[in-house]
mmCIF file of C-alpha atoms and ligand atoms in Angstrom:
data_model
loop_
_atom_site.group_PDB
_atom_site.id
_atom_site.type_symbol
_atom_site.label_atom_id
_atom_site.label_comp_id
_atom_site.label_asym_id
_atom_site.label_seq_id
_atom_site.Cartn_x
_atom_site.Cartn_y
_atom_site.Cartn_z
ATOM 1 C CA UNK A 1 -0.003 0.000 0.005
ATOM 2 C CA UNK A 2 1.307 3.430 -0.897
ATOM 3 C CA UNK A 3 0.409 6.924 0.320
ATOM 4 C CA UNK A 4 -0.815 8.916 -2.645
ATOM 5 C CA UNK A 5 -2.002 12.530 -2.959
ATOM 6 C CA UNK A 6 -4.157 13.401 -6.003
ATOM 7 C CA UNK A 7 -3.967 17.146 -6.749
ATOM 8 C CA UNK A 8 -7.056 18.057 -8.781
ATOM 9 C CA UNK A 9 -9.839 15.551 -8.118
ATOM 10 C CA UNK A 10 -11.806 16.398 -11.292
ATOM 11 C CA UNK A 11 -12.788 13.986 -14.035
ATOM 12 C CA UNK A 12 -9.447 12.170 -14.508
ATOM 13 C CA UNK A 13 -8.359 12.684 -10.873
ATOM 14 C CA UNK A 14 -11.637 11.266 -9.592
ATOM 15 C CA UNK A 15 -11.386 8.096 -11.697
ATOM 16 C CA UNK A 16 -7.707 7.644 -10.788
ATOM 17 C CA UNK A 17 -8.352 8.237 -7.063
ATOM 18 C CA UNK A 18 -11.342 5.918 -6.918
ATOM 19 C CA UNK A 19 -9.427 3.172 -8.782
ATOM 20 C CA UNK A 20 -6.464 3.534 -6.373
ATOM 21 C CA UNK A 21 -8.711 3.428 -3.292
ATOM 22 C CA UNK A 22 -10.282 0.234 -4.704
ATOM 23 C CA UNK A 23 -6.819 -1.195 -5.200
ATOM 24 C CA UNK A 24 -6.159 -0.675 -1.475
ATOM 25 C CA UNK A 25 -3.991 2.505 -1.430
ATOM 26 C CA UNK A 26 -4.157 5.326 1.087
ATOM 27 C CA UNK A 27 -5.351 8.273 -1.070
ATOM 28 C CA UNK A 28 -5.712 11.915 -0.085
ATOM 29 C CA UNK A 29 -7.593 14.329 -2.362
ATOM 30 C CA UNK A 30 -6.098 17.842 -2.714
ATOM 31 C CA UNK A 31 -8.800 20.141 -3.968
ATOM 32 C CA UNK A 32 -9.020 23.925 -4.277
ATOM 33 C CA UNK A 33 -12.477 23.978 -2.693
ATOM 34 C CA UNK A 34 -14.620 21.735 -0.532
ATOM 35 C CA UNK A 35 -16.008 18.922 -2.732
ATOM 36 C CA UNK A 36 -18.584 17.188 -0.515
ATOM 37 C CA UNK A 37 -19.653 13.633 -1.371
ATOM 38 C CA UNK A 38 -18.342 12.284 -4.685
ATOM 39 C CA UNK A 39 -19.627 9.265 -6.520
ATOM 40 C CA UNK A 40 -17.445 7.854 -9.283
ATOM 41 C CA UNK A 41 -19.114 5.768 -11.939
ATOM 42 C CA UNK A 42 -16.218 3.472 -12.896
ATOM 43 C CA UNK A 43 -16.686 1.006 -15.760
ATOM 44 C CA UNK A 44 -16.913 -1.645 -13.011
ATOM 45 C CA UNK A 45 -19.800 0.183 -11.258
ATOM 46 C CA UNK A 46 -20.485 3.197 -9.010
ATOM 47 C CA UNK A 47 -18.374 3.758 -5.935
ATOM 48 C CA UNK A 48 -18.511 6.461 -3.331
ATOM 49 C CA UNK A 49 -15.117 8.120 -3.173
ATOM 50 C CA UNK A 50 -14.105 7.832 0.496
ATOM 51 C CA UNK A 51 -10.835 9.665 1.052
ATOM 52 C CA UNK A 52 -9.598 12.617 3.169
ATOM 53 C CA UNK A 53 -9.928 15.940 1.366
ATOM 54 C CA UNK A 54 -7.506 18.804 1.924
ATOM 55 C CA UNK A 55 -8.214 22.296 0.598
ATOM 56 C CA UNK A 56 -5.263 24.124 2.156
ATOM 57 C CA UNK A 57 -1.972 23.510 0.307
ATOM 58 C CA UNK A 58 -0.008 23.969 3.539
ATOM 59 C CA UNK A 59 -1.782 21.106 5.268
ATOM 60 C CA UNK A 60 -0.344 18.146 3.333
ATOM 61 C CA UNK A 61 2.178 15.621 4.604
ATOM 62 C CA UNK A 62 4.961 13.998 2.515
ATOM 63 C CA UNK A 63 3.584 11.019 0.545
ATOM 64 C CA UNK A 64 5.080 8.279 -1.690
ATOM 65 C CA UNK A 65 3.432 9.613 -4.818
ATOM 66 C CA UNK A 66 1.856 12.845 -5.790
ATOM 67 C CA UNK A 67 -0.403 12.608 -8.880
ATOM 68 C CA UNK A 68 -1.157 15.951 -10.567
ATOM 69 C CA UNK A 69 -4.470 15.795 -12.456
ATOM 70 C CA UNK A 70 -5.264 19.493 -12.824
ATOM 71 C CA UNK A 71 -5.542 21.037 -16.263
ATOM 72 C CA UNK A 72 -2.141 22.069 -17.709
ATOM 73 C CA UNK A 73 -2.939 25.750 -17.187
ATOM 74 C CA UNK A 74 -3.331 25.197 -13.444
ATOM 75 C CA UNK A 75 0.289 24.140 -13.012
ATOM 76 C CA UNK A 76 1.165 26.992 -10.665
ATOM 77 C CA UNK A 77 -1.830 26.268 -8.411
ATOM 78 C CA UNK A 78 -0.904 22.562 -8.361
ATOM 79 C CA UNK A 79 2.680 23.404 -7.500
ATOM 80 C CA UNK A 80 1.546 25.344 -4.389
ATOM 81 C CA UNK A 81 0.911 21.882 -2.822
ATOM 82 C CA UNK A 82 4.429 20.589 -3.428
ATOM 83 C CA UNK A 83 6.193 22.064 -0.379
ATOM 84 C CA UNK A 84 3.896 20.145 2.008
ATOM 85 C CA UNK A 85 3.448 16.907 -0.004
ATOM 86 C CA UNK A 86 6.900 16.328 -1.504
ATOM 87 C CA UNK A 87 9.544 14.828 0.708
ATOM 88 C CA UNK A 88 12.979 13.402 -0.179
ATOM 89 C CA UNK A 89 11.507 10.083 -1.449
ATOM 90 C CA UNK A 90 8.354 11.465 -3.094
ATOM 91 C CA UNK A 91 7.829 11.125 -6.843
ATOM 92 C CA UNK A 92 5.422 13.443 -8.704
ATOM 93 C CA UNK A 93 3.498 12.033 -11.714
ATOM 94 C CA UNK A 94 1.994 14.525 -14.152
ATOM 95 C CA UNK A 95 -1.178 13.126 -15.659
ATOM 96 C CA UNK A 96 -1.924 15.763 -18.265
ATOM 97 C CA UNK A 97 -2.268 16.194 -22.031
ATOM 98 C CA UNK A 98 0.495 17.696 -24.160
ATOM 99 C CA UNK A 99 4.163 16.859 -24.544
ATOM 100 C CA UNK A 100 5.745 19.214 -21.988
ATOM 101 C CA UNK A 101 5.032 17.483 -18.692
ATOM 102 C CA UNK A 102 8.555 18.002 -17.270
ATOM 103 C CA UNK A 103 9.054 21.477 -18.708
ATOM 104 C CA UNK A 104 5.785 22.617 -17.159
ATOM 105 C CA UNK A 105 6.877 21.648 -13.639
ATOM 106 C CA UNK A 106 10.619 22.192 -13.538
ATOM 107 C CA UNK A 107 10.165 25.759 -12.157
ATOM 108 C CA UNK A 108 8.989 23.992 -8.885
ATOM 109 C CA UNK A 109 10.573 20.514 -8.883
ATOM 110 C CA UNK A 110 13.854 18.813 -9.691
ATOM 111 C CA UNK A 111 13.407 17.100 -13.101
ATOM 112 C CA UNK A 112 14.334 13.678 -11.644
ATOM 113 C CA UNK A 113 11.345 13.813 -9.319
ATOM 114 C CA UNK A 114 8.908 14.212 -12.194
ATOM 115 C CA UNK A 115 7.294 11.235 -13.935
ATOM 116 C CA UNK A 116 5.456 12.330 -17.110
ATOM 117 C CA UNK A 117 2.310 10.346 -17.905
ATOM 118 C CA UNK A 118 0.483 9.960 -21.185
ATOM 119 C CA UNK A 119 -3.102 9.689 -19.973
ATOM 120 C CA UNK A 120 -5.897 8.271 -22.055
ATOM 121 C CA UNK A 121 -8.801 8.053 -19.612
ATOM 122 C CA UNK A 122 -12.089 9.307 -21.001
ATOM 123 C CA UNK A 123 -13.968 10.838 -18.095
ATOM 124 C CA UNK A 124 -16.296 13.695 -17.324
ATOM 125 C CA UNK A 125 -17.815 15.480 -14.346
ATOM 126 C CA UNK A 126 -21.418 16.133 -15.485
ATOM 127 C CA UNK A 127 -22.496 17.448 -12.044
ATOM 128 C CA UNK A 128 -20.700 18.460 -8.858
ATOM 129 C CA UNK A 129 -20.277 15.266 -6.848
ATOM 130 C CA UNK A 130 -20.538 12.912 -9.887
ATOM 131 C CA UNK A 131 -17.619 11.706 -12.034
ATOM 132 C CA UNK A 132 -18.183 9.304 -14.934
ATOM 133 C CA UNK A 133 -15.575 7.081 -16.596
ATOM 134 C CA UNK A 134 -16.467 6.944 -20.290
ATOM 135 C CA UNK A 135 -14.033 4.314 -21.483
ATOM 136 C CA UNK A 136 -11.063 2.122 -20.518
ATOM 137 C CA UNK A 137 -8.414 4.110 -18.679
ATOM 138 C CA UNK A 138 -4.900 3.698 -20.109
ATOM 139 C CA UNK A 139 -1.665 5.337 -19.076
ATOM 140 C CA UNK A 140 1.868 5.108 -20.376
ATOM 141 C CA UNK A 141 5.041 6.201 -18.581
ATOM 142 C CA UNK A 142 8.727 6.140 -19.573
ATOM 143 C CA UNK A 143 10.505 2.847 -18.831
ATOM 144 C CA UNK A 144 12.861 2.839 -15.858
ATOM 145 C CA UNK A 145 12.742 2.402 -12.090
ATOM 146 C CA UNK A 146 10.178 5.192 -11.526
ATOM 147 C CA UNK A 147 8.088 3.972 -14.420
ATOM 148 C CA UNK A 148 8.081 0.461 -12.987
ATOM 149 C CA UNK A 149 6.990 1.804 -9.558
ATOM 150 C CA UNK A 150 4.191 3.763 -11.207
ATOM 151 C CA UNK A 151 2.985 0.713 -13.115
ATOM 152 C CA UNK A 152 3.043 -1.289 -9.875
ATOM 153 C CA UNK A 153 0.986 1.351 -8.100
ATOM 154 C CA UNK A 154 -1.911 0.608 -10.454
ATOM 155 C CA UNK A 155 -1.832 -3.219 -10.130
ATOM 156 C CA UNK A 156 -5.417 -4.345 -9.381
ATOM 157 C CA UNK A 157 -6.794 -0.860 -10.086
ATOM 158 C CA UNK A 158 -8.730 -1.703 -13.256
ATOM 159 C CA UNK A 159 -6.633 0.797 -15.223
ATOM 160 C CA UNK A 160 -4.160 -0.329 -17.898
ATOM 161 C CA UNK A 161 -0.773 1.173 -17.135
ATOM 162 C CA UNK A 162 2.403 0.344 -18.999
ATOM 163 C CA UNK A 163 5.959 1.590 -19.369
ATOM 164 C CA UNK A 164 7.608 2.210 -22.714
ATOM 165 C CA UNK A 165 11.143 2.853 -23.920
ATOM 166 C CA UNK A 166 9.595 5.217 -26.511
ATOM 167 C CA UNK A 167 7.568 7.695 -24.465
ATOM 168 C CA UNK A 168 8.163 10.388 -27.071
ATOM 169 C CA UNK A 169 6.101 8.512 -29.621
ATOM 170 C CA UNK A 170 3.315 7.888 -27.061
ATOM 171 C CA UNK A 171 2.812 11.598 -26.256
ATOM 172 C CA UNK A 172 3.130 12.836 -29.856
ATOM 173 C CA UNK A 173 0.631 10.196 -31.021
ATOM 174 C CA UNK A 174 -1.789 11.482 -28.361
ATOM 175 C CA UNK A 175 -1.129 15.057 -29.437
ATOM 176 C CA UNK A 176 -1.969 14.090 -33.055
ATOM 177 C CA UNK A 177 -5.286 12.809 -31.733
ATOM 178 C CA UNK A 178 -5.885 15.983 -29.708
ATOM 179 C CA UNK A 179 -4.828 18.526 -32.427
ATOM 180 C CA UNK A 180 -8.093 18.673 -34.433
ATOM 181 C CA UNK A 181 -10.108 19.050 -31.205
ATOM 182 C CA UNK A 182 -9.534 22.788 -31.658
ATOM 183 C CA UNK A 183 -11.920 22.662 -34.611
ATOM 184 C CA UNK A 184 -14.744 21.578 -32.318
ATOM 185 C CA UNK A 185 -13.885 24.279 -29.827
ATOM 186 C CA UNK A 186 -13.834 26.950 -32.552
ATOM 187 C CA UNK A 187 -17.098 25.870 -34.096
ATOM 188 C CA UNK A 188 -18.709 24.728 -30.843
ATOM 189 C CA UNK A 189 -19.815 21.597 -32.706
ATOM 190 C CA UNK A 190 -19.354 18.016 -31.451
ATOM 191 C CA UNK A 191 -17.477 15.146 -33.055
ATOM 192 C CA UNK A 192 -20.075 14.661 -35.860
ATOM 193 C CA UNK A 193 -18.615 17.741 -37.552
ATOM 194 C CA UNK A 194 -15.761 15.563 -38.830
ATOM 195 C CA UNK A 195 -18.154 13.913 -41.264
ATOM 196 C CA UNK A 196 -18.091 17.176 -43.240
ATOM 197 C CA UNK A 197 -15.605 16.667 -46.121
ATOM 198 C CA UNK A 198 -13.927 20.094 -45.828
ATOM 199 C CA UNK A 199 -13.643 19.791 -42.020
ATOM 200 C CA UNK A 200 -12.201 16.309 -42.492
ATOM 201 C CA UNK A 201 -9.517 17.730 -44.805
ATOM 202 C CA UNK A 202 -8.681 20.420 -42.291
ATOM 203 C CA UNK A 203 -8.396 17.825 -39.523
ATOM 204 C CA UNK A 204 -5.972 15.847 -41.679
ATOM 205 C CA UNK A 205 -3.791 18.916 -42.265
ATOM 206 C CA UNK A 206 -3.692 19.724 -38.507
ATOM 207 C CA UNK A 207 -2.772 16.141 -37.675
ATOM 208 C CA UNK A 208 -0.062 15.994 -40.391
ATOM 209 C CA UNK A 209 1.488 19.262 -39.085
ATOM 210 C CA UNK A 210 1.674 17.655 -35.656
ATOM 211 C CA UNK A 211 3.011 14.400 -37.071
ATOM 212 C CA UNK A 212 5.830 16.231 -38.891
ATOM 213 C CA UNK A 213 6.787 18.115 -35.727
ATOM 214 C CA UNK A 214 6.569 14.973 -33.605
ATOM 215 C CA UNK A 215 8.862 13.110 -36.024
ATOM 216 C CA UNK A 216 11.386 15.968 -35.768
ATOM 217 C CA UNK A 217 11.263 15.464 -31.971
ATOM 218 C CA UNK A 218 12.040 11.768 -32.518
ATOM 219 C CA UNK A 219 8.574 10.234 -32.443
ATOM 220 C CA UNK A 220 7.999 7.216 -34.636
ATOM 221 C CA UNK A 221 4.585 7.842 -36.267
ATOM 222 C CA UNK A 222 3.256 5.988 -39.306
ATOM 223 C CA UNK A 223 2.305 7.807 -42.543
ATOM 224 C CA UNK A 224 -1.305 6.629 -42.297
ATOM 225 C CA UNK A 225 -1.861 8.004 -38.732
ATOM 226 C CA UNK A 226 -3.855 11.046 -39.848
ATOM 227 C CA UNK A 227 -6.258 8.943 -41.942
ATOM 228 C CA UNK A 228 -6.604 6.433 -39.084
ATOM 229 C CA UNK A 229 -7.474 9.178 -36.616
ATOM 230 C CA UNK A 230 -10.012 10.795 -38.913
ATOM 231 C CA UNK A 231 -11.629 7.428 -39.500
ATOM 232 C CA UNK A 232 -11.783 7.039 -35.705
ATOM 233 C CA UNK A 233 -13.476 10.450 -35.274
ATOM 234 C CA UNK A 234 -16.029 9.524 -37.956
ATOM 235 C CA UNK A 235 -16.729 6.156 -36.250
ATOM 236 C CA UNK A 236 -17.218 7.809 -32.821
ATOM 237 C CA UNK A 237 -20.578 8.950 -31.441
ATOM 238 C CA UNK A 238 -21.528 12.192 -33.225
ATOM 239 C CA UNK A 239 -22.434 13.960 -29.978
ATOM 240 C CA UNK A 240 -18.975 13.560 -28.335
ATOM 241 C CA UNK A 241 -17.643 16.773 -26.830
ATOM 242 C CA UNK A 242 -13.885 17.113 -26.263
ATOM 243 C CA UNK A 243 -12.510 19.083 -23.348
ATOM 244 C CA UNK A 244 -11.442 22.187 -25.324
ATOM 245 C CA UNK A 245 -14.981 22.467 -26.657
ATOM 246 C CA UNK A 246 -16.533 21.854 -23.226
ATOM 247 C CA UNK A 247 -14.233 24.394 -21.603
ATOM 248 C CA UNK A 248 -14.946 27.055 -24.186
ATOM 249 C CA UNK A 249 -18.691 26.399 -24.006
ATOM 250 C CA UNK A 250 -18.547 26.784 -20.188
ATOM 251 C CA UNK A 251 -16.466 29.956 -20.353
ATOM 252 C CA UNK A 252 -13.480 28.259 -18.682
ATOM 253 C CA UNK A 253 -9.838 28.608 -19.710
ATOM 254 C CA UNK A 254 -8.722 26.085 -22.413
ATOM 255 C CA UNK A 255 -5.647 23.872 -22.637
ATOM 256 C CA UNK A 256 -4.888 25.248 -26.122
ATOM 257 C CA UNK A 257 -1.382 26.335 -25.278
ATOM 258 C CA UNK A 258 -0.458 22.832 -24.076
ATOM 259 C CA UNK A 259 -1.971 21.282 -27.237
ATOM 260 C CA UNK A 260 -1.961 23.299 -30.492
ATOM 261 C CA UNK A 261 0.348 25.881 -28.926
ATOM 262 C CA UNK A 262 2.953 23.135 -28.279
ATOM 263 C CA UNK A 263 2.759 22.014 -31.917
ATOM 264 C CA UNK A 264 3.468 25.595 -33.006
ATOM 265 C CA UNK A 265 6.330 26.011 -30.472
ATOM 266 C CA UNK A 266 8.130 22.772 -31.399
ATOM 267 C CA UNK A 267 7.443 23.454 -35.066
ATOM 268 C CA UNK A 268 9.290 26.789 -34.808
ATOM 269 C CA UNK A 269 12.174 25.039 -33.057
ATOM 270 C CA UNK A 270 12.550 22.717 -36.052
ATOM 271 C CA UNK A 271 11.652 25.236 -38.792
ATOM 272 C CA UNK A 272 8.458 23.302 -39.625
ATOM 273 C CA UNK A 273 5.461 25.460 -40.603
ATOM 274 C CA UNK A 274 2.285 24.742 -38.665
ATOM 275 C CA UNK A 275 -0.118 27.376 -40.040
ATOM 276 C CA UNK A 276 -3.393 25.566 -39.300
ATOM 277 C CA UNK A 277 -2.489 24.750 -35.704
ATOM 278 C CA UNK A 278 -1.170 28.320 -35.294
ATOM 279 C CA UNK A 279 -4.387 29.820 -36.532
ATOM 280 C CA UNK A 280 -6.431 27.608 -34.197
ATOM 281 C CA UNK A 281 -4.191 28.323 -31.192
ATOM 282 C CA UNK A 282 -4.219 32.069 -31.864
ATOM 283 C CA UNK A 283 -7.989 32.288 -32.345
ATOM 284 C CA UNK A 284 -8.753 30.207 -29.271
ATOM 285 C CA UNK A 285 -6.191 32.037 -27.129
ATOM 286 C CA UNK A 286 -7.720 35.360 -28.153
ATOM 287 C CA UNK A 287 -11.289 34.365 -27.273
HETATM 288 N N1 NAP B 301 -11.269 14.218 -19.013
HETATM 289 C C1 NAP B 301 -10.746 13.411 -19.963
HETATM 290 O O1 NAP B 301 -11.481 12.637 -20.576
HETATM 291 C C2 NAP B 301 -9.275 13.431 -20.224
HETATM 292 C C3 NAP B 301 -8.743 12.405 -21.019
HETATM 293 C C4 NAP B 301 -7.366 12.403 -21.266
HETATM 294 C C5 NAP B 301 -6.528 13.396 -20.723
HETATM 295 N N2 NAP B 301 -7.119 14.385 -19.971
HETATM 296 C C6 NAP B 301 -6.210 15.364 -19.421
HETATM 297 O O2 NAP B 301 -6.137 15.162 -17.984
HETATM 298 C C7 NAP B 301 -5.931 16.433 -17.317
HETATM 299 C C8 NAP B 301 -7.071 16.661 -16.294
HETATM 300 O O3 NAP B 301 -8.281 16.816 -17.073
HETATM 301 P P1 NAP B 301 -9.744 16.691 -16.423
HETATM 302 O O4 NAP B 301 -10.674 16.508 -17.555
HETATM 303 O O5 NAP B 301 -9.713 15.709 -15.307
HETATM 304 O O6 NAP B 301 -9.912 18.158 -15.828
HETATM 305 P P2 NAP B 301 -11.032 18.641 -14.756
HETATM 306 O O7 NAP B 301 -12.216 17.730 -14.742
HETATM 307 O O8 NAP B 301 -11.226 20.098 -15.017
HETATM 308 O O9 NAP B 301 -10.282 18.462 -13.366
HETATM 309 C C9 NAP B 301 -9.211 19.303 -12.907
HETATM 310 C C10 NAP B 301 -9.371 19.442 -11.474
HETATM 311 O O10 NAP B 301 -8.243 20.206 -10.997
HETATM 312 C C11 NAP B 301 -8.742 21.057 -9.917
HETATM 313 N N3 NAP B 301 -7.785 22.109 -9.650
HETATM 314 C C12 NAP B 301 -7.428 23.188 -10.358
HETATM 315 N N4 NAP B 301 -6.500 23.911 -9.699
HETATM 316 C C13 NAP B 301 -6.286 23.265 -8.511
HETATM 317 C C14 NAP B 301 -5.469 23.540 -7.460
HETATM 318 N N5 NAP B 301 -4.702 24.634 -7.378
HETATM 319 N N6 NAP B 301 -5.476 22.682 -6.350
HETATM 320 C C15 NAP B 301 -6.260 21.574 -6.395
HETATM 321 N N7 NAP B 301 -7.090 21.276 -7.430
HETATM 322 C C16 NAP B 301 -7.082 22.101 -8.483
HETATM 323 C C17 NAP B 301 -10.051 21.521 -10.521
HETATM 324 O O11 NAP B 301 -10.830 22.100 -9.474
HETATM 325 P P3 NAP B 301 -12.290 22.720 -9.723
HETATM 326 O O12 NAP B 301 -13.223 21.576 -9.522
HETATM 327 O O13 NAP B 301 -12.374 23.766 -8.655
HETATM 328 O O14 NAP B 301 -12.326 23.292 -11.123
HETATM 329 C C18 NAP B 301 -10.606 20.223 -11.044
HETATM 330 O O15 NAP B 301 -11.269 19.511 -10.001
HETATM 331 C C19 NAP B 301 -5.896 17.479 -18.464
HETATM 332 O O16 NAP B 301 -4.572 17.742 -18.858
HETATM 333 C C20 NAP B 301 -6.652 16.810 -19.614
HETATM 334 O O17 NAP B 301 -6.297 17.290 -20.890
HETATM 335 C C21 NAP B 301 -8.426 14.417 -19.695
#
C-alpha cells in the first residue's frame, strides 16, 4: 500500500483516485475547494469516493506519490501543494495532455522527481459530486525504475498502465489525436462535424502538421496516422464533446497552449510550418 495525494480531483483525478482506493491504497484528495460527497461511476460500477480531502496546500504531509491531475494551465496552483506533499522520497506524476510534462513543472521541482504520464482516460464530471468514466483508462510512462513503480501502483486498479522505452512517440501520437479538437472548440460543434468533407480535410492537415513536428522530436509515427485518426473520429458517437470544446462552451480557460500551442512552439524550433495549428491556437487564445 502506498500513500498517494491526488492534486485536482476532477474527471481524471476522480477516476484515478477511486481506482487507487479500490486497489487498497491510502489516497488523499487535494482540492481547491470543498467537494462534498463524490460518486465515481467506474466502468466496473459506481463507488462512493471515500478519502480525506484537503483544501489548504500547507496542510499536506509527505507522501510516496503525488499525482497531478489538474488542467495544464493550473500548474502554478498545483505546484503550491508541493512544499507540504513532496519529501525526499516522493515522486510526482504529471497526468496531463500535451508533450511538456517535465518542462511545465521544472520551475518548482527537480526534473528527476517528475514522472510524465500519457493519460488516455475518457472521463467527465457532469455534475458536482458525480464523475463518470467513459471508456477504458490507459496510461503510459517512460520505462525505468520510476516507471516500474508507477505501473506497480496501479496493479489491481482496473486501469491499464504500461511503461515504454519510447515515451516520445506515445505523447506525440496522443497530441496528433488532440490537435483537431480545436476545430470543435472553434465551431462549438461536437465530433459529428468531422463527417463534413472540408472539415475532415482540415483535420488531416492539422494532424499532419503535428506528425511532422513529432517526427522531428524523434517520435515514430506511421504515414497513415492522420487517416486512421480521422476514421476514428467518424466512427465515434456524433455527440461527443472534447475538453477544449466543453471548456470554451462553459467559459473556462482552455488547454490550447499545451496542445496546439505546443505544436507551433516545437514546429518553430525545427523550422516546420504549422499554419493551421497556429491559426487555431491564436484564435482560441484570443477568445
Ligand atoms: N477528461 C478526460 O477525458 C481526459 C482524457 C485524457 C486526458 N485528460 C487530461 O487530464 C488532465 C485533467 O483533465 P480533467 O478532464 O480531469 O480536468 P477537470 O475535470 O477540469 O479536473 C481538474 C481538477 O483540478 C482542480 N484544480 C485546479 N486547480 C487546482 C489547485 N490549485 N489545487 C487543487 N485542485 C485544483 C479543478 O478544481 P475545480 O473543480 O475547482 O475546477 C478540477 O477538479 C488534463 O490535462 C486533460 O487534458 C483528460
